[in-house]
Tab-separated table of C-alpha atoms and ligand atoms in Angstrom:
chain	number	residue	atom	x	y	z
A	22	MET	CA	0.180	0.020	-0.027
A	23	LYS	CA	1.309	3.811	-0.699
A	24	TYR	CA	1.089	6.084	1.544
A	25	SER	CA	0.194	10.057	0.580
A	26	ALA	CA	-0.670	12.518	2.840
A	27	PRO	CA	-4.363	13.555	3.553
A	28	ARG	CA	-5.628	15.720	0.273
A	29	GLY	CA	-5.302	19.129	1.564
A	30	THR	CA	-2.104	18.831	3.527
A	31	VAL	CA	1.128	19.196	2.295
A	32	ASP	CA	5.078	18.305	3.890
A	33	ILE	CA	7.130	21.102	4.603
A	34	LEU	CA	9.890	20.121	3.323
A	35	PRO	CA	13.560	21.393	5.233
A	36	ASP	CA	14.721	24.020	2.396
A	37	SER	CA	10.891	25.139	3.397
A	38	CYS	CA	11.183	25.434	6.300
A	39	GLU	CA	13.772	28.062	6.294
A	40	LYS	CA	11.497	29.886	4.116
A	41	TRP	CA	8.663	29.344	7.124
A	42	GLU	CA	11.447	30.175	9.545
A	43	LYS	CA	12.389	33.466	8.493
A	44	LEU	CA	8.582	34.290	8.036
A	45	GLU	CA	8.014	33.178	11.118
A	46	ARG	CA	11.561	35.542	11.708
A	47	ILE	CA	9.867	38.389	10.233
A	48	LEU	CA	6.468	38.400	11.791
A	49	ARG	CA	7.973	38.083	15.302
A	50	THR	CA	9.898	41.452	14.676
A	51	VAL	CA	6.822	43.062	13.778
A	52	ALA	CA	5.120	41.564	16.686
A	53	SER	CA	7.710	43.035	19.353
A	54	ASN	CA	7.385	46.473	17.757
A	55	TYR	CA	4.027	46.485	18.129
A	56	HIS	CA	4.900	45.772	21.723
A	57	VAL	CA	2.143	42.497	21.171
A	58	ARG	CA	3.416	38.725	22.790
A	59	GLU	CA	3.038	35.455	21.618
A	60	MET	CA	-0.326	33.209	23.274
A	61	ARG	CA	-0.112	29.267	22.547
A	62	THR	CA	-3.786	27.551	22.910
A	63	PRO	CA	-5.073	23.911	22.037
A	64	ILE	CA	-5.219	22.985	18.523
A	65	PHE	CA	-8.406	21.168	19.614
A	66	GLU	CA	-11.056	22.767	21.527
A	67	HIS	CA	-14.754	21.357	22.593
A	68	THR	CA	-16.600	21.614	19.761
A	69	GLU	CA	-19.431	22.964	21.053
A	70	LEU	CA	-17.268	26.418	21.369
A	71	PHE	CA	-17.026	27.019	17.869
A	72	ASN	CA	-20.790	26.706	17.169
A	73	ARG	CA	-20.383	29.670	19.679
A	74	ALA	CA	-18.224	31.487	18.680
A	75	VAL	CA	-17.448	31.505	15.279
A	76	GLY	CA	-21.153	30.784	14.942
A	77	ASP	CA	-23.540	28.302	13.340
A	78	THR	CA	-24.585	30.321	10.221
A	79	SER	CA	-21.085	30.491	9.236
A	80	ASP	CA	-19.623	27.865	6.218
A	81	VAL	CA	-16.829	27.074	8.791
A	82	VAL	CA	-19.263	25.834	11.113
A	83	THR	CA	-21.418	24.174	8.916
A	84	LYS	CA	-19.472	23.074	6.648
A	85	GLU	CA	-15.588	22.936	7.346
A	86	MET	CA	-15.029	21.668	10.848
A	87	TYR	CA	-12.460	18.650	11.117
A	88	THR	CA	-15.183	17.288	14.441
A	89	PHE	CA	-13.987	14.516	15.697
A	90	SER	CA	-15.739	12.712	19.661
A	91	ASP	CA	-12.877	11.151	21.618
A	92	ARG	CA	-12.768	7.943	23.160
A	93	LYS	CA	-15.269	9.824	26.125
A	94	GLY	CA	-17.460	10.176	23.512
A	95	ARG	CA	-17.036	14.249	24.353
A	96	LEU	CA	-17.053	15.972	20.692
A	97	MET	CA	-14.317	17.887	20.183
A	98	THR	CA	-13.223	20.122	17.030
A	99	LEU	CA	-8.978	20.630	15.127
A	100	ARG	CA	-9.499	24.877	15.687
A	101	PRO	CA	-10.499	26.275	11.935
A	102	GLU	CA	-8.958	29.333	13.481
A	103	GLY	CA	-7.545	31.133	16.237
A	104	THR	CA	-10.291	33.462	18.013
A	105	ALA	CA	-11.967	31.507	19.274
A	106	GLY	CA	-9.337	29.994	21.221
A	107	ILE	CA	-8.266	33.396	22.724
A	108	ALA	CA	-10.912	34.636	23.842
A	109	ARG	CA	-11.801	31.438	25.453
A	110	ALA	CA	-8.572	31.261	27.043
A	111	TYR	CA	-8.802	35.007	28.268
A	112	VAL	CA	-12.217	34.534	30.377
A	113	GLU	CA	-10.528	31.188	31.545
A	114	ASN	CA	-7.019	32.379	32.850
A	115	LYS	CA	-9.182	35.193	33.735
A	116	MET	CA	-7.249	37.543	31.522
A	117	TYR	CA	-9.783	40.570	31.776
A	118	ALA	CA	-8.341	41.144	35.325
A	119	LEU	CA	-4.856	42.115	34.756
A	120	PRO	CA	-3.312	45.178	35.583
A	121	GLU	CA	-3.013	46.364	31.644
A	122	LYS	CA	-6.093	46.621	30.660
A	123	LEU	CA	-5.306	46.049	27.194
A	124	THR	CA	-3.938	42.515	26.135
A	125	LYS	CA	-2.369	42.434	22.882
A	126	VAL	CA	-1.098	39.226	21.720
A	127	PHE	CA	-0.213	37.139	18.728
A	128	TYR	CA	-0.063	33.263	17.818
A	129	MET	CA	1.270	31.385	14.573
A	130	GLY	CA	0.266	27.526	13.775
A	131	PRO	CA	-2.275	25.279	12.389
A	132	MET	CA	-6.018	25.649	11.898
A	133	PHE	CA	-7.407	23.388	10.065
A	134	ARG	CA	-11.111	23.906	7.552
A	135	TYR	CA	-12.241	21.222	5.313
A	136	GLU	CA	-12.738	23.038	2.010
A	137	ARG	CA	-11.809	22.837	-1.844
A	138	PRO	CA	-7.974	22.665	-1.967
A	139	GLN	CA	-6.151	25.069	-4.168
A	140	ASN	CA	-3.953	27.287	-5.046
A	141	GLY	CA	-3.276	29.171	-1.553
A	142	ARG	CA	-6.050	27.450	0.159
A	143	GLN	CA	-5.925	23.570	2.316
A	144	ARG	CA	-7.039	22.026	4.693
A	145	GLN	CA	-4.634	22.455	7.404
A	146	PHE	CA	-2.418	25.722	7.191
A	147	HIS	CA	-1.198	28.629	9.056
A	148	GLN	CA	-2.599	31.483	10.462
A	149	PHE	CA	-0.708	34.071	12.620
A	150	GLY	CA	-2.839	36.072	13.927
A	151	VAL	CA	-3.614	39.071	16.424
A	152	GLU	CA	-6.060	39.669	19.321
A	153	MET	CA	-5.879	42.501	20.880
A	154	LEU	CA	-8.920	42.665	23.940
A	155	GLY	CA	-9.843	44.344	26.762
A	156	VAL	CA	-10.284	48.573	24.942
A	157	GLU	CA	-12.909	49.905	22.941
A	158	SER	CA	-11.529	52.572	21.197
A	159	PRO	CA	-11.157	53.395	17.529
A	160	TYR	CA	-7.568	53.385	17.996
A	161	VAL	CA	-6.962	50.356	19.080
A	162	ASP	CA	-9.508	49.496	15.479
A	163	VAL	CA	-6.635	51.436	13.937
A	164	GLU	CA	-3.241	49.795	15.782
A	165	CYS	CA	-4.352	46.826	14.338
A	166	MET	CA	-4.876	47.868	10.625
A	167	MET	CA	-1.322	49.927	10.624
A	168	MET	CA	-0.184	46.240	12.396
A	169	ALA	CA	-1.251	43.851	9.576
A	170	LEU	CA	-0.168	46.752	7.132
A	171	THR	CA	3.747	46.499	8.587
A	172	VAL	CA	4.053	42.964	7.974
A	173	VAL	CA	2.566	43.477	4.364
A	174	LYS	CA	4.889	45.670	4.310
A	175	ALA	CA	8.037	44.139	6.069
A	176	LEU	CA	7.455	41.257	3.431
A	177	GLY	CA	7.742	43.247	0.657
A	178	LEU	CA	4.504	42.355	-0.643
A	179	LYS	CA	3.011	44.184	-3.487
A	180	ASN	CA	-0.105	45.195	-4.487
A	181	VAL	CA	-1.980	44.953	-1.587
A	182	THR	CA	-5.371	47.133	-0.473
A	183	LEU	CA	-6.773	47.210	2.689
A	184	HIS	CA	-10.824	47.327	1.884
A	185	LEU	CA	-12.650	48.073	4.968
A	186	ASN	CA	-16.263	48.226	6.151
A	187	THR	CA	-18.408	48.717	9.785
A	188	LEU	CA	-20.910	46.491	10.488
A	189	GLY	CA	-22.394	48.972	13.379
A	190	ASP	CA	-23.527	47.748	16.689
A	191	ALA	CA	-26.344	44.913	17.932
A	192	ASP	CA	-28.703	48.152	17.562
A	193	SER	CA	-27.164	48.800	13.566
A	194	ARG	CA	-26.894	45.624	12.617
A	195	ASP	CA	-30.524	44.879	13.726
A	196	ALA	CA	-31.807	47.366	11.196
A	197	TYR	CA	-29.761	45.927	8.628
A	198	ARG	CA	-31.212	42.781	8.689
A	199	ALA	CA	-34.883	43.423	8.840
A	200	ALA	CA	-33.730	45.848	5.463
A	201	LEU	CA	-31.483	43.055	4.357
A	202	GLN	CA	-34.717	40.656	4.392
A	203	ASP	CA	-36.834	43.618	3.645
A	204	HIS	CA	-34.572	44.077	-0.040
A	205	PHE	CA	-34.441	39.559	-0.600
A	206	ARG	CA	-37.336	38.739	0.656
A	207	PRO	CA	-38.784	39.411	-3.787
A	208	VAL	CA	-36.038	37.428	-4.754
A	209	LEU	CA	-35.315	34.976	-2.874
A	210	GLY	CA	-37.100	32.044	-4.478
A	211	GLU	CA	-33.688	32.492	-7.043
A	212	LEU	CA	-31.637	32.500	-4.344
A	213	CYS	CA	-29.342	29.562	-3.280
A	214	SER	CA	-30.954	27.055	-0.805
A	215	ASP	CA	-27.603	28.168	1.309
A	216	CYS	CA	-28.581	31.809	1.043
A	217	GLN	CA	-32.565	30.762	1.794
A	218	ALA	CA	-31.390	28.705	4.762
A	219	ARG	CA	-29.855	32.369	5.872
A	220	PHE	CA	-32.377	34.422	5.293
A	221	ASP	CA	-33.823	33.971	8.341
A	222	LYS	CA	-31.144	33.525	10.672
A	223	ASN	CA	-28.219	35.861	9.304
A	224	PRO	CA	-29.419	37.754	6.092
A	225	LEU	CA	-26.238	39.242	6.364
A	226	ARG	CA	-24.256	35.957	5.067
A	227	ILE	CA	-26.281	36.632	1.818
A	228	LEU	CA	-24.075	39.115	1.008
A	229	ASP	CA	-20.796	36.636	0.972
A	230	CYS	CA	-22.289	33.558	-1.245
A	231	LYS	CA	-19.803	32.913	-3.607
A	232	VAL	CA	-22.784	31.079	-5.595
A	233	ASP	CA	-25.573	33.811	-5.732
A	234	ALA	CA	-22.644	37.060	-5.645
A	235	HIS	CA	-23.294	37.787	-9.612
A	236	HIS	CA	-27.121	38.087	-8.312
A	237	PRO	CA	-28.320	41.654	-10.003
A	238	ALA	CA	-30.380	41.995	-5.994
A	239	MET	CA	-26.405	41.554	-4.042
A	240	LYS	CA	-25.455	44.899	-6.528
A	241	SER	CA	-28.190	46.771	-4.959
A	242	ALA	CA	-28.606	45.965	-1.404
A	243	PRO	CA	-28.641	48.299	1.026
A	244	LYS	CA	-25.314	49.391	3.265
A	245	THR	CA	-24.608	48.636	6.695
A	246	ILE	CA	-23.277	52.051	6.462
A	247	ASP	CA	-27.046	53.783	6.022
A	248	PHE	CA	-28.536	52.144	9.562
A	249	LEU	CA	-25.307	53.265	11.522
A	250	THR	CA	-26.594	54.573	15.877
A	251	ASP	CA	-24.909	57.609	15.911
A	252	SER	CA	-22.365	56.076	18.674
A	253	ALA	CA	-21.559	53.443	15.050
A	254	LYS	CA	-21.225	55.836	13.291
A	255	ALA	CA	-19.041	57.821	15.577
A	256	HIS	CA	-16.326	55.274	16.097
A	257	PHE	CA	-16.484	54.856	12.148
A	258	ASP	CA	-15.351	58.213	11.195
A	259	LYS	CA	-12.860	58.196	13.657
A	260	VAL	CA	-11.372	55.228	12.035
A	261	CYS	CA	-11.285	56.401	9.016
A	262	GLU	CA	-10.237	59.948	10.481
A	263	LEU	CA	-7.116	58.503	12.196
A	264	LEU	CA	-6.073	56.447	8.655
A	265	ASP	CA	-6.511	59.785	7.278
A	266	MET	CA	-4.344	60.951	9.350
A	267	LEU	CA	-2.024	58.755	8.675
A	268	GLU	CA	-1.777	58.481	5.207
A	269	VAL	CA	-3.186	54.963	4.866
A	270	ASP	CA	-4.467	54.564	1.826
A	271	TYR	CA	-7.914	52.537	2.224
A	272	VAL	CA	-11.521	51.238	0.433
A	273	ILE	CA	-14.503	51.500	2.149
A	274	ASP	CA	-15.954	48.186	0.480
A	275	THR	CA	-19.868	48.081	1.706
A	276	ASN	CA	-20.614	44.329	0.604
A	277	LEU	CA	-17.687	43.284	3.182
A	278	VAL	CA	-19.006	41.640	5.419
A	279	ARG	CA	-16.827	38.415	6.900
A	280	GLY	CA	-17.388	34.954	7.068
A	281	LEU	CA	-17.541	34.616	10.832
A	282	ASP	CA	-20.277	35.533	12.865
A	283	TYR	CA	-18.493	37.529	15.772
A	284	TYR	CA	-17.635	40.171	14.423
A	285	SER	CA	-19.529	43.644	14.998
A	286	HIS	CA	-18.121	47.326	14.217
A	287	THR	CA	-15.376	47.591	11.911
A	288	VAL	CA	-14.240	45.261	9.946
A	289	PHE	CA	-11.397	44.125	7.206
A	290	GLU	CA	-9.472	42.367	5.062
A	291	ILE	CA	-5.980	43.041	2.589
A	292	ILE	CA	-6.227	42.010	-1.006
A	293	SER	CA	-3.385	41.051	-2.891
A	294	ASP	CA	-3.457	41.695	-6.600
A	295	ASP	CA	0.229	39.528	-6.477
A	296	PRO	CA	-0.500	37.472	-9.637
A	297	LYS	CA	1.023	34.554	-8.084
A	298	LEU	CA	-1.677	34.479	-5.827
A	299	GLY	CA	-4.484	35.052	-8.696
A	300	SER	CA	-6.281	38.660	-8.716
A	301	GLY	CA	-8.154	39.919	-5.867
A	302	SER	CA	-6.914	37.194	-3.221
A	303	THR	CA	-7.159	37.631	0.535
A	304	VAL	CA	-3.897	37.249	2.505
A	305	GLY	CA	-5.956	38.571	5.979
A	306	GLY	CA	-8.825	39.625	7.386
A	307	GLY	CA	-9.744	40.960	10.267
A	308	GLY	CA	-12.272	43.059	12.422
A	309	ARG	CA	-13.966	44.167	15.821
A	310	TYR	CA	-15.858	41.520	17.941
A	311	ASN	CA	-17.152	43.119	20.901
A	312	GLY	CA	-19.538	40.399	21.783
A	313	LEU	CA	-17.629	37.349	21.329
A	314	VAL	CA	-15.770	37.114	25.514
A	315	GLU	CA	-19.217	37.767	27.144
A	316	GLU	CA	-20.792	34.712	25.249
A	317	LEU	CA	-17.908	32.865	26.417
A	318	GLY	CA	-19.022	33.710	29.639
A	319	GLY	CA	-16.830	36.251	30.307
A	320	PRO	CA	-17.576	39.864	31.364
A	321	ALA	CA	-18.763	42.698	29.071
A	322	THR	CA	-15.471	43.408	26.841
A	323	PRO	CA	-14.716	44.912	23.777
A	324	GLY	CA	-11.963	43.354	21.051
A	325	VAL	CA	-10.546	43.566	17.662
A	326	GLY	CA	-7.894	41.482	15.402
A	327	PHE	CA	-7.195	39.980	12.151
A	328	ALA	CA	-5.067	37.129	10.895
A	329	PHE	CA	-3.058	36.144	7.311
A	330	GLY	CA	-2.958	32.751	5.938
A	331	MET	CA	0.687	32.363	6.309
A	332	GLU	CA	0.967	29.982	2.895
A	333	ARG	CA	-0.576	32.992	1.062
A	334	LEU	CA	2.094	34.972	2.867
A	335	MET	CA	4.920	32.364	1.138
A	336	ILE	CA	3.513	32.464	-1.722
A	337	ALA	CA	3.334	36.185	-2.321
A	338	LEU	CA	6.814	36.133	-0.604
A	339	GLU	CA	8.175	33.110	-2.493
A	340	GLY	CA	11.560	34.516	-5.333
A	341	ALA	CA	10.819	37.770	-3.364
A	342	ASP	CA	14.787	37.332	-2.497
A	343	GLU	CA	16.244	34.321	-2.075
A	344	GLU	CA	18.060	33.675	1.155
A	345	GLU	CA	21.428	31.810	0.872
A	346	THR	CA	20.694	28.499	3.256
A	347	ALA	CA	23.190	28.813	5.855
A	348	GLY	CA	25.877	26.695	5.733
A	349	ILE	CA	27.825	24.802	8.604
A	350	ASP	CA	30.883	25.182	10.487
A	351	ALA	CA	32.679	22.143	9.450
A	352	TYR	CA	32.447	18.711	7.833
A	353	VAL	CA	34.487	16.383	9.559
A	354	MET	CA	35.358	13.232	6.934
A	355	PRO	CA	36.611	9.907	7.912
A	356	LEU	CA	38.531	7.903	6.469
A	357	GLY	CA	38.447	4.611	7.476
A	358	ASP	CA	36.293	2.657	10.593
A	359	GLU	CA	39.113	3.896	12.984
A	360	ALA	CA	39.109	7.048	12.034
A	361	LYS	CA	35.082	7.390	12.325
A	362	ASP	CA	35.483	6.906	15.861
A	363	VAL	CA	37.900	10.391	16.367
A	364	ALA	CA	36.205	11.721	14.153
A	365	MET	CA	32.596	10.531	15.999
A	366	GLN	CA	34.768	12.712	19.217
A	367	ILE	CA	36.237	15.660	17.009
A	368	VAL	CA	32.717	16.575	16.178
A	369	ALA	CA	31.279	16.347	19.630
A	370	MET	CA	34.462	18.711	20.893
A	371	LEU	CA	33.605	21.106	18.205
A	372	ARG	CA	29.550	21.313	18.731
A	373	ALA	CA	29.946	22.315	21.970
A	374	ASN	CA	32.061	24.778	21.254
A	375	GLY	CA	29.339	25.969	19.640
A	376	PHE	CA	30.107	25.228	16.133
A	377	ALA	CA	27.254	24.473	13.447
A	378	THR	CA	29.112	20.545	12.874
A	379	ASP	CA	28.317	17.100	10.948
A	380	MET	CA	30.335	14.515	9.617
A	381	ASP	CA	30.330	11.379	6.824
A	382	TYR	CA	28.363	8.170	8.523
A	383	ALA	CA	27.741	6.893	5.554
A	384	SER	CA	32.059	5.370	4.938
A	385	ARG	CA	32.361	7.297	1.218
A	386	GLY	CA	35.402	8.083	-0.552
A	387	LEU	CA	36.950	11.428	0.053
A	388	LYS	CA	35.410	12.366	-3.227
A	389	GLY	CA	31.705	11.907	-2.504
A	390	GLN	CA	33.143	13.002	1.610
A	391	PHE	CA	33.559	16.393	-0.001
A	392	LYS	CA	31.009	16.557	-2.665
A	393	SER	CA	28.822	16.529	0.890
A	394	ALA	CA	31.022	19.128	2.125
A	395	ASP	CA	29.928	21.387	-0.767
A	396	ARG	CA	26.355	20.844	-0.646
A	397	PHE	CA	26.305	21.559	3.097
A	398	LYS	CA	28.125	24.457	2.057
A	399	ALA	CA	30.871	23.859	5.078
A	400	ALA	CA	33.714	26.226	5.421
A	401	TYR	CA	35.732	23.444	6.524
A	402	SER	CA	36.104	20.229	5.615
A	403	ILE	CA	38.227	18.376	8.590
A	404	ILE	CA	39.515	15.708	7.217
A	405	LEU	CA	41.000	12.379	8.794
A	406	GLY	CA	42.890	9.546	7.914
A	407	GLU	CA	44.805	6.089	9.553
A	408	GLU	CA	47.994	8.217	9.136
A	409	GLU	CA	46.427	11.309	11.122
A	410	VAL	CA	44.562	9.855	14.247
A	411	GLN	CA	48.173	7.568	14.471
A	412	GLY	CA	49.557	10.942	14.415
A	413	GLU	CA	46.953	12.806	16.258
A	414	PHE	CA	46.609	15.306	13.857
A	415	VAL	CA	43.512	15.881	11.006
A	416	GLN	CA	43.948	17.915	8.136
A	417	MET	CA	42.003	21.041	7.942
A	418	LYS	CA	40.609	22.541	4.419
A	419	ASN	CA	39.440	25.642	4.359
A	420	ASN	CA	36.702	26.128	1.399
A	421	ARG	CA	36.720	29.867	0.270
A	422	THR	CA	40.758	30.189	0.247
A	423	LYS	CA	40.982	25.992	-0.724
A	424	GLU	CA	43.992	26.717	1.709
A	425	GLN	CA	44.502	23.258	3.082
A	426	THR	CA	46.795	22.510	6.933
A	427	LYS	CA	47.824	20.274	9.671
A	428	VAL	CA	46.723	21.193	12.591
A	429	ALA	CA	47.037	19.231	15.436
A	430	PHE	CA	43.816	18.155	17.081
A	431	GLU	CA	43.935	20.113	20.088
A	432	ASP	CA	44.682	23.433	17.741
A	433	ILE	CA	41.384	22.192	15.814
A	434	VAL	CA	39.092	24.508	17.617
A	435	LYS	CA	41.125	27.760	18.001
A	436	THR	CA	42.054	27.146	14.059
A	437	LEU	CA	38.461	27.306	13.032
A	438	GLU	CA	37.616	30.638	15.330
A	439	LYS	CA	40.953	32.328	13.519
A	440	GLY	CA	39.188	30.944	9.760
A	441	LEU	CA	35.681	32.103	10.606
A	442	GLY	CA	37.109	35.718	12.493
A	443	LEU	CA	35.685	34.672	15.988
A	444	GLU	CA	39.162	35.081	17.632
B	10	HAM	P1	-10.366	34.481	8.128
B	10	HAM	O1	-10.516	35.568	7.066
B	10	HAM	O2	-11.724	32.894	8.087
B	10	HAM	O3	-10.137	35.106	9.519
B	10	HAM	O4	-9.170	33.464	7.928
B	10	HAM	C1	-7.641	35.273	8.197
B	10	HAM	C2	-6.945	34.321	6.405
B	10	HAM	O5	-6.595	32.773	6.788
B	10	HAM	C3	-7.498	34.420	4.881
B	10	HAM	O6	-7.683	35.213	4.568
B	10	HAM	C4	-6.548	33.489	4.535
B	10	HAM	O7	-5.381	34.632	4.063
B	10	HAM	C5	-6.378	32.697	5.401
B	10	HAM	N1	-7.090	31.192	5.160
B	10	HAM	C6	-8.715	30.518	5.368
B	10	HAM	N2	-9.004	29.787	4.855
B	10	HAM	C7	-7.428	29.158	4.703
B	10	HAM	C8	-7.731	27.767	3.839
B	10	HAM	N3	-8.452	27.014	3.862
B	10	HAM	N4	-5.775	27.827	3.471
B	10	HAM	C9	-5.481	28.713	3.349
B	10	HAM	N5	-5.421	29.944	4.139
B	10	HAM	C10	-6.311	30.246	4.469
B	10	HAM	C11	-10.412	34.479	10.594
B	10	HAM	O8	-10.245	32.818	10.508
B	10	HAM	C12	-10.401	34.869	11.821
B	10	HAM	N6	-9.927	34.316	13.142
B	10	HAM	C13	-9.688	36.167	11.862
B	10	HAM	C14	-9.918	37.314	13.001
B	10	HAM	C15	-8.843	37.270	14.047
B	10	HAM	N7	-10.536	38.196	13.502
B	10	HAM	C16	-10.253	39.001	14.452
B	10	HAM	N8	-9.779	38.534	15.425
């Protein structure tokens, strides 16, 4: 039987892992620049958490979750996104009682959605997400958007646009819901079965439908902006004013509702026109979710955040500038069984002294071993045959200058330090 990775998952091989590490490094740097600290939550949670938080009218919950029952029959789900877990942990660990009112955290890791795989869309994918909880202020919305834009800039992504909309507060949403129902009622029979189900439960979701995207009623649908309460409008106006002040370009996209149910007020997406991703592809998105913490049993706590799909960041990053993979300091090349024992001791000694070192375990001849030293970009090759073992010395070849010298065992570390400019 041949085994293959499950559909929609990928193996990340060592060459790619180095690129992932680079991406992660950049993301961590941006996070520390914004004084956002890391938080890690479980990869699976009780299914009920996602039903509650993400919402049982969202596609994510109704169609895309990996759910299983554990040995005691409890329903568990592999996390499809990170916000629900963070909000749950925030309540469970009473983080709302911390002396600092605003909690700013980030997370990176795998998420799982049963979707049709295609370029940039997988069933196991990774997100870099940020959540800011505890302060209801348009300044924090803008802090989030600025951070998302800094990520995009740090990665050198071009042709990206910030799309922005507001869903308003609960009262705005009620008025908007009713207006949407009035708008879609006459054409309900022409919409897909999903939209018909959404009509009563969550008519906003109709605007997000991919099947009915081109129905004429979509274009003429009422806009949230026309149903805002005064305070919701003031919040959104301030967000736009701050973005203008900071000279950030954005597009107000009145049909942007996002696919998850917890949002209120500001919602946004970062859309890239990079041809590698396919035009108009969303690399990241987020928004405010003022009701979520309370919904999960905590005190009323405002929140706002966003997440980027890391595979999409990687695709956009591909070829941006190909970084040389780092080489090792030394490659030890034993010739003969006796030399192997000594080689292993030399490797241990060099590693203990902080040098990245490897050796040949395949008992190959010199030619094969030199090829490996080349592939590993070793700064030095350390050659060790029978004669060398007897005389307690090695041949050290500087692979850059090609110079080869005889070095006593006790001088290997010193020679490496000198050769690598670490003295
Ligand atoms: P989301 O829009 O569902 O939001 O996902 C965020 C990003 O994850 C997307 O823009 C996309 O780049 C990536 N993504 C989603 N599904 C896939 C997939 N199947 N394959 C590859 N990438 C994918 C959230 O998840 C919210 N939790 C964001 C948020 C945080 N809102 C507030 N705080």
